[in-house]
Short mmCIF file of C-alpha atoms in Angstrom, two decimals:
data_model
loop_
_atom_site.label_atom_id
_atom_site.label_comp_id
_atom_site.label_asym_id
_atom_site.label_seq_id
_atom_site.Cartn_x
_atom_site.Cartn_y
_atom_site.Cartn_z
CA MET A 1 -68.63 -233.46 60.99
CA ASN A 2 -68.78 -230.01 63.26
CA MET A 3 -66.87 -228.27 64.72
CA SER A 4 -66.88 -226.25 67.93
CA ARG A 5 -69.09 -223.03 67.95
CA ILE A 6 -65.11 -221.08 68.89
CA VAL A 7 -63.46 -223.10 66.09
CA ARG A 8 -65.96 -222.37 63.06
CA THR A 9 -66.21 -218.47 64.80
CA VAL A 10 -62.55 -217.83 64.59
CA ALA A 11 -62.34 -219.38 60.87
CA ASP A 12 -65.52 -216.94 59.88
CA ILE A 13 -63.15 -213.98 61.02
CA SER A 14 -59.24 -214.62 59.58
CA PHE A 15 -61.00 -216.38 56.39
CA PRO A 16 -61.10 -212.61 55.06
CA PHE A 17 -57.72 -211.72 55.88
CA ILE A 18 -56.39 -215.29 54.70
CA LEU A 19 -57.67 -213.90 51.34
CA ILE A 20 -56.77 -210.43 50.92
CA TYR A 21 -53.43 -212.04 52.03
CA GLY A 22 -53.30 -214.47 49.10
CA PHE A 23 -54.15 -211.81 46.81
CA TYR A 24 -51.77 -208.88 48.07
CA ILE A 25 -49.11 -212.31 47.28
CA VAL A 26 -50.28 -213.00 43.87
CA VAL A 27 -50.64 -209.27 42.75
CA HIS A 28 -47.21 -207.77 44.11
CA GLY A 29 -45.53 -210.93 42.35
CA HIS A 30 -43.54 -209.41 40.91
CA LEU A 31 -42.32 -206.55 42.99
CA THR A 32 -41.71 -209.01 46.50
CA PRO A 33 -41.18 -212.52 47.52
CA GLY A 34 -44.03 -214.73 46.63
CA GLY A 35 -45.83 -215.18 42.72
CA GLY A 36 -48.72 -216.99 42.01
CA PHE A 37 -48.70 -220.82 43.06
CA GLN A 38 -47.64 -219.34 46.64
CA GLY A 39 -50.13 -216.80 46.51
CA GLY A 40 -52.11 -219.60 45.31
CA ALA A 41 -51.60 -221.55 47.70
CA VAL A 42 -52.49 -219.10 50.14
CA ILE A 43 -55.65 -219.40 49.23
CA ALA A 44 -56.07 -223.21 49.09
CA THR A 45 -55.30 -222.98 52.88
CA GLY A 46 -57.95 -220.35 53.59
CA ILE A 47 -60.88 -223.26 52.21
CA VAL A 48 -58.68 -226.30 54.25
CA LEU A 49 -59.58 -224.25 57.12
CA LEU A 50 -63.12 -223.35 56.57
CA VAL A 51 -63.72 -227.10 55.36
CA ALA A 52 -61.64 -228.15 58.86
CA ALA A 53 -64.48 -226.01 60.80
CA HIS A 54 -67.80 -226.65 59.27
CA GLY A 55 -67.79 -229.68 57.09
CA HIS A 56 -67.23 -230.41 53.41
CA GLU A 57 -70.77 -230.17 52.58
CA ALA A 58 -71.92 -227.10 54.11
CA VAL A 59 -68.85 -226.12 52.20
CA ALA A 60 -69.42 -227.06 49.37
CA ARG A 61 -72.65 -225.58 48.71
CA GLN A 62 -71.43 -222.10 48.86
CA ILE A 63 -67.75 -222.81 47.24
CA THR A 64 -69.13 -225.26 44.75
CA GLY A 65 -67.05 -227.51 42.72
CA ASN A 66 -67.99 -226.44 39.76
CA LEU A 67 -66.39 -222.79 40.62
CA LEU A 68 -63.45 -224.30 41.42
CA LYS A 69 -63.35 -226.28 38.15
CA ASN A 70 -63.96 -223.55 35.78
CA ALA A 71 -61.55 -220.95 38.00
CA GLU A 72 -58.66 -224.14 37.81
CA THR A 73 -59.70 -224.11 34.21
CA PHE A 74 -59.86 -220.12 33.55
CA GLY A 75 -57.04 -219.76 34.76
CA LEU A 76 -55.14 -222.27 32.55
CA LEU A 77 -56.91 -220.78 29.63
CA LEU A 78 -55.59 -216.84 30.35
CA PHE A 79 -52.00 -218.32 30.51
CA ILE A 80 -51.88 -219.73 26.86
CA ILE A 81 -54.33 -217.00 25.94
CA THR A 82 -51.21 -214.30 27.32
CA ALA A 83 -48.51 -216.45 25.94
CA LEU A 84 -50.60 -216.98 22.22
CA ILE A 85 -50.57 -212.94 22.04
CA ALA A 86 -47.37 -212.36 21.43
CA ILE A 87 -47.06 -214.25 18.21
CA LEU A 88 -49.78 -212.36 16.60
CA LEU A 89 -48.19 -209.07 17.29
CA GLY A 90 -45.62 -210.77 15.87
CA GLN A 91 -43.20 -212.35 18.51
CA GLY A 92 -42.37 -215.43 19.84
CA PHE A 93 -44.28 -217.57 22.11
CA PHE A 94 -43.96 -216.68 25.63
CA THR A 95 -42.32 -213.24 24.51
CA ASN A 96 -43.11 -210.04 27.37
CA TRP A 97 -45.21 -207.76 24.49
CA LEU A 98 -45.96 -204.98 27.43
CA ALA A 99 -43.45 -204.58 29.31
CA ASN A 100 -40.65 -201.19 28.79
CA THR A 101 -44.01 -200.25 26.43
CA GLY A 102 -45.54 -197.70 28.68
CA MET A 103 -48.98 -199.33 28.19
CA LEU A 104 -50.00 -201.12 31.02
CA PHE A 105 -47.65 -202.29 33.16
CA GLY A 106 -45.75 -200.98 30.82
CA THR A 107 -43.10 -198.79 32.95
CA PRO A 108 -39.58 -199.03 32.41
CA VAL A 109 -37.41 -199.37 35.75
CA ALA A 110 -33.67 -199.02 35.37
CA PHE A 111 -31.42 -201.30 36.79
CA GLY A 112 -30.68 -201.26 40.66
CA PRO A 113 -32.72 -201.21 44.05
CA GLY A 114 -35.37 -199.40 44.71
CA PRO A 115 -38.90 -198.71 45.98
CA GLY A 116 -40.75 -200.73 42.99
CA ASP A 117 -43.76 -200.17 41.05
CA LEU A 118 -47.11 -201.95 40.85
CA ASN A 119 -47.12 -200.33 37.36
CA THR A 120 -43.86 -203.10 35.67
CA ALA A 121 -43.16 -206.05 34.50
CA GLY A 122 -45.54 -206.62 30.85
CA VAL A 123 -47.60 -209.49 30.96
CA ILE A 124 -46.01 -211.38 34.52
CA PRO A 125 -48.51 -209.95 36.78
CA ILE A 126 -51.36 -210.72 34.65
CA MET A 127 -49.23 -214.36 34.11
CA ASN A 128 -49.02 -214.22 37.90
CA ILE A 129 -53.20 -213.75 38.69
CA ALA A 130 -53.55 -216.38 36.42
CA VAL A 131 -51.35 -218.72 37.24
CA GLY A 132 -53.16 -217.91 40.97
CA ILE A 133 -56.55 -219.18 39.97
CA GLU A 134 -55.02 -221.75 38.09
CA VAL A 135 -53.74 -223.33 41.89
CA LEU A 136 -56.28 -222.13 44.45
CA GLY A 137 -58.60 -223.67 41.42
CA ALA A 138 -57.01 -226.90 41.26
CA LEU A 139 -55.58 -227.56 45.21
CA SER A 140 -58.74 -227.23 46.42
CA ILE A 141 -60.40 -229.37 43.84
CA ILE A 142 -58.78 -231.66 44.54
CA LEU A 143 -59.05 -231.17 48.70
CA TYR A 144 -62.90 -231.61 47.31
CA TYR A 145 -62.21 -234.83 45.56
CA MET A 146 -60.06 -236.33 48.20
CA LEU A 147 -63.03 -235.86 51.18
CA SER A 148 -65.43 -237.08 49.19
CA GLY A 149 -64.08 -240.02 47.91
CA ALA A 150 -63.53 -240.64 51.96
CA GLN A 151 -66.88 -239.62 52.52
CA GLU A 152 -68.03 -242.53 50.32
CA ALA A 153 -65.76 -244.77 51.78
CA ARG A 154 -67.31 -244.71 55.65
CA MET B 1 -17.13 -229.82 59.68
CA PHE B 2 -19.61 -227.19 59.94
CA TYR B 3 -18.95 -225.74 57.00
CA ASN B 4 -21.39 -227.08 54.60
CA LEU B 5 -24.24 -228.33 56.94
CA PRO B 6 -26.56 -227.57 54.60
CA PHE B 7 -25.39 -230.91 52.21
CA ILE B 8 -24.58 -233.09 55.34
CA ALA B 9 -28.41 -232.53 55.90
CA VAL B 10 -29.63 -233.27 52.96
CA ALA B 11 -27.75 -236.46 52.74
CA VAL B 12 -28.72 -237.53 56.21
CA ILE B 13 -33.13 -236.67 54.16
CA ALA B 14 -32.44 -238.16 50.99
CA ALA B 15 -31.14 -241.60 53.18
CA LEU B 16 -33.87 -241.43 55.36
CA GLY B 17 -36.14 -241.35 52.66
CA ILE B 18 -34.74 -244.16 50.10
CA VAL B 19 -34.46 -246.61 53.38
CA THR B 20 -38.51 -245.30 54.25
CA MET B 21 -39.26 -246.54 50.55
CA LEU B 22 -36.85 -249.54 50.83
CA LEU B 23 -38.22 -251.03 53.99
CA ARG B 24 -41.47 -250.05 54.92
CA GLN B 25 -44.47 -252.49 53.38
CA ASN B 26 -47.45 -249.47 53.88
CA LEU B 27 -47.71 -247.49 50.39
CA ILE B 28 -48.74 -244.57 52.38
CA LYS B 29 -45.35 -244.61 54.10
CA MET B 30 -43.46 -245.23 51.15
CA ILE B 31 -44.97 -242.11 49.52
CA MET B 32 -44.22 -240.50 52.75
CA GLY B 33 -40.44 -241.53 51.54
CA LEU B 34 -41.01 -239.97 48.15
CA SER B 35 -41.84 -236.58 49.96
CA LEU B 36 -38.56 -236.76 52.06
CA ILE B 37 -36.66 -237.63 49.53
CA GLU B 38 -38.28 -234.61 47.01
CA SER B 39 -38.08 -232.43 50.24
CA ALA B 40 -34.19 -233.44 50.43
CA VAL B 41 -34.11 -232.16 46.70
CA ASN B 42 -35.38 -229.09 47.40
CA LEU B 43 -33.00 -228.27 49.94
CA PHE B 44 -29.47 -229.36 48.22
CA LEU B 45 -31.38 -227.08 44.85
CA VAL B 46 -31.26 -224.01 46.90
CA ALA B 47 -28.22 -224.76 49.19
CA LEU B 48 -26.66 -225.10 45.66
CA GLY B 49 -27.95 -221.78 44.77
CA TYR B 50 -26.10 -220.06 47.57
CA ARG B 51 -23.27 -217.48 47.56
CA GLU B 52 -21.20 -216.06 50.53
CA GLY B 53 -23.28 -213.04 52.36
CA GLY B 54 -25.74 -212.98 49.53
CA ILE B 55 -28.91 -211.28 49.94
CA ALA B 56 -32.27 -212.70 48.26
CA PRO B 57 -32.46 -212.03 44.13
CA ILE B 58 -35.04 -209.21 44.22
CA PHE B 59 -34.73 -205.38 44.00
CA THR B 60 -37.28 -204.31 45.68
CA ASN B 61 -35.61 -202.13 48.96
CA ALA B 62 -32.66 -204.35 48.37
CA PRO B 63 -29.01 -203.28 50.07
CA ALA B 64 -26.28 -203.82 48.49
CA GLY B 65 -24.42 -206.87 48.00
CA GLU B 66 -24.15 -209.99 45.87
CA MET B 67 -26.77 -211.82 44.98
CA VAL B 68 -27.78 -215.68 45.22
CA MET B 69 -28.60 -217.43 42.39
CA PRO B 70 -31.97 -217.38 41.22
CA THR B 71 -31.39 -219.74 38.72
CA VAL B 72 -31.90 -222.44 41.28
CA GLN B 73 -34.83 -221.16 42.92
CA ALA B 74 -36.98 -220.92 40.04
CA MET B 75 -36.47 -224.90 39.84
CA THR B 76 -37.37 -225.33 43.39
CA LEU B 77 -40.75 -223.55 42.55
CA THR B 78 -41.10 -226.01 39.57
CA ASN B 79 -39.67 -229.01 42.06
CA ILE B 80 -42.73 -227.98 44.61
CA VAL B 81 -46.07 -227.70 42.56
CA ILE B 82 -44.91 -230.68 40.99
CA GLY B 83 -44.49 -232.79 43.79
CA ILE B 84 -47.53 -231.98 45.39
CA ALA B 85 -49.53 -233.21 41.71
CA THR B 86 -47.99 -236.71 42.12
CA THR B 87 -48.04 -236.89 45.92
CA ALA B 88 -51.72 -236.18 45.29
CA MET B 89 -52.13 -238.74 42.32
CA LEU B 90 -50.15 -240.90 44.05
CA LEU B 91 -52.30 -240.98 47.51
CA SER B 92 -55.57 -241.00 45.34
CA PHE B 93 -54.26 -244.19 43.61
CA VAL B 94 -53.82 -246.10 46.54
CA MET B 95 -57.20 -245.88 47.85
CA VAL B 96 -57.98 -247.33 44.47
CA ILE B 97 -55.94 -250.40 45.23
CA TYR B 98 -56.92 -249.85 49.23
CA ARG B 99 -60.95 -250.44 47.95
CA LYS B 100 -59.69 -253.84 45.75
CA TYR B 101 -57.75 -255.37 48.24
CA GLY B 102 -59.17 -253.94 51.15
CA THR B 103 -55.41 -253.66 52.66
CA ALA B 104 -52.84 -250.91 51.94
CA ASN B 105 -49.77 -252.99 52.91
CA ALA B 106 -47.10 -254.33 49.39
CA GLN B 107 -47.22 -257.36 50.75
CA TYR B 108 -50.51 -258.80 50.12
CA MET B 109 -51.48 -257.72 46.93
CA ARG B 110 -48.29 -258.79 44.93
CA LYS B 111 -49.86 -262.12 43.43
CA LEU B 112 -51.56 -261.32 39.77
CA ARG B 113 -55.01 -262.08 39.65
CA GLY B 114 -56.62 -263.25 36.25
CA MET C 1 -33.52 -258.01 64.09
CA LYS C 2 -35.18 -256.05 61.52
CA LYS C 3 -34.77 -252.31 63.49
CA ALA C 4 -30.77 -254.03 62.92
CA VAL C 5 -30.82 -254.19 59.98
CA THR C 6 -32.81 -250.85 58.70
CA GLY C 7 -30.03 -249.14 60.99
CA ALA C 8 -27.26 -250.81 59.15
CA VAL C 9 -29.18 -249.43 55.95
CA ILE C 10 -29.46 -246.17 56.81
CA LEU C 11 -25.53 -245.16 58.16
CA ILE C 12 -24.69 -247.08 54.57
CA LEU C 13 -27.06 -245.32 52.36
CA CYS C 14 -25.90 -242.16 54.72
CA ALA C 15 -22.00 -242.87 54.28
CA VAL C 16 -22.74 -243.00 50.79
CA LEU C 17 -24.35 -239.75 50.29
CA MET C 18 -21.47 -238.54 51.97
CA ILE C 19 -18.48 -238.77 49.11
CA PRO C 20 -20.15 -236.52 47.38
CA VAL C 21 -21.48 -233.95 49.93
CA LEU C 22 -17.59 -233.47 51.54
CA SER C 23 -16.57 -232.56 47.99
CA LEU C 24 -18.79 -229.39 47.81
CA SER C 25 -18.67 -226.50 49.83
CA PHE C 26 -21.51 -224.64 51.02
CA GLY C 27 -20.86 -220.57 49.87
CA SER C 28 -18.80 -220.90 47.45
CA PRO C 29 -21.27 -222.56 43.82
CA ALA C 30 -18.70 -225.28 42.32
CA VAL C 31 -21.52 -224.59 38.97
CA SER C 32 -20.96 -222.31 36.46
CA GLN C 33 -22.60 -219.01 37.20
CA GLY C 34 -22.70 -217.07 33.73
CA MET C 35 -26.32 -217.46 33.28
CA ASP C 36 -27.73 -216.37 36.68
CA ASP C 37 -25.11 -213.15 36.95
CA TYR C 38 -26.96 -212.45 33.29
CA PHE C 39 -30.21 -212.98 34.84
CA ILE C 40 -29.14 -210.60 37.78
CA ALA C 41 -27.21 -207.62 35.67
CA HIS C 42 -30.30 -208.09 33.13
CA GLY C 43 -33.53 -208.98 34.14
CA GLN C 44 -34.43 -205.81 35.65
CA GLU C 45 -34.43 -204.01 32.24
CA GLN C 46 -35.56 -206.85 29.96
CA THR C 47 -38.40 -207.87 32.18
CA GLY C 48 -39.10 -204.75 34.29
CA ALA C 49 -39.81 -207.24 37.24
CA ASN C 50 -37.76 -206.11 40.59
CA ASN C 51 -38.10 -209.87 41.96
CA ILE C 52 -35.57 -212.15 39.52
CA VAL C 53 -36.75 -215.05 40.20
CA THR C 54 -40.46 -213.93 39.09
CA GLY C 55 -39.19 -213.00 35.67
CA ILE C 56 -37.13 -216.35 35.67
CA VAL C 57 -40.26 -218.66 35.92
CA PHE C 58 -43.00 -216.55 33.84
CA ASP C 59 -40.18 -214.92 31.48
CA TYR C 60 -36.77 -216.54 30.89
CA ARG C 61 -38.33 -220.34 31.20
CA GLY C 62 -41.59 -219.62 30.65
CA PHE C 63 -42.34 -222.66 28.55
CA ASP C 64 -41.60 -224.84 31.93
CA THR C 65 -44.58 -223.24 33.33
CA LEU C 66 -46.69 -223.67 31.03
CA GLY C 67 -45.45 -228.30 31.20
CA GLU C 68 -45.81 -227.20 35.13
CA ALA C 69 -50.01 -225.29 34.85
CA THR C 70 -50.29 -228.71 32.92
CA VAL C 71 -49.42 -231.81 35.11
CA LEU C 72 -51.17 -229.52 37.64
CA PHE C 73 -54.49 -229.59 35.53
CA THR C 74 -53.37 -233.27 34.57
CA ALA C 75 -53.27 -234.46 38.40
CA VAL C 76 -56.65 -232.82 38.61
CA LEU C 77 -58.02 -234.91 36.09
CA ALA C 78 -56.36 -238.11 36.83
CA VAL C 79 -57.69 -237.61 40.53
CA GLY C 80 -61.38 -236.87 39.45
CA LEU C 81 -61.01 -239.55 37.17
CA VAL C 82 -60.22 -242.06 40.63
CA PHE C 83 -63.17 -240.08 42.52
CA ARG C 84 -65.97 -239.59 40.31
CA LYS C 85 -69.20 -239.63 41.37
CA LEU C 86 -70.97 -243.45 40.07
CA LYS C 87 -74.18 -243.98 39.19
CA ARG C 88 -77.11 -245.93 40.99
CA GLY C 89 -76.29 -248.63 41.17
CA GLU C 90 -72.66 -248.94 38.98
CA GLU C 91 -69.89 -250.81 40.70
CA TYR C 92 -65.95 -250.65 40.55
CA GLU C 93 -64.66 -251.78 37.68
CA TYR C 94 -60.99 -252.94 38.19
CA GLU C 95 -59.77 -255.04 35.48
#
């Protein structure tokens, strides 16, 4: 199942831009509209584009299912560990233990509209990245499973 | 009449979804009806939190003014992701049913096979 | 006949669902707004995030997001079980 050369070339060219846009949405989740779920869905859309252009087998040789499965597990683990560290520090589960401390992601912000600083918001950027990795893996692996089932039934 | 057009749209979409789930016999079309109801719920939540003349609840370079309610938008985000998960699960179950019965029509899979 | 039944059911359902719709008014929410006003007034200082929705999703309602991520993980597990690779010569068993 191969599309024409034009479709394959355009998909190859636009895939890195989709990837960068998705990562931008994930990393800037606490400043602009977006976040982990939306950015992960955008990156998964890029993988869907590759699969539509090149076919399932050719893409699965480069981006293997095991890689996506590991990405999903790693994202969920990072999310839970980030929440659990707050307990080790003597605070409650899911406390924002990095906000307003002056460390990484810890610059205090004043109330009101402003230009926005990437180095704020405590654990929220870390959780955004974790959830982004998880959603990217989950949506792509669901697509892979369904495609393998469709090929088997043919 | 048109002061609450979004809510009227919610009612129409939800009615179409319920009718699709009740009167169609193809399982895939029933899942489409479920997705329509999900969309109606999302639209209802977002429309419920709108305040007159409000802006999005984001402070980056925001103009002055009242902001719309943020909690319902967070709930909508949760709802979308869970909708994706349930839709994927239902579609794969339809695939299993199709493998066993050879059809996706709900009328032919009523009888119990021991 | 079938189309007439479908159209009648759609009309009746729309009419029933219009009853609560007409009591709502778009633009002025009829629900309690204290929690949302608190999030807008204090969310930026407490979490440091300019985007209040992200602040709610990942900080105030973190448990909700944990459950959501778990639901997604479980769905992936279920789909993977349904479409698992069969061993050589193995057939699907349904009962």
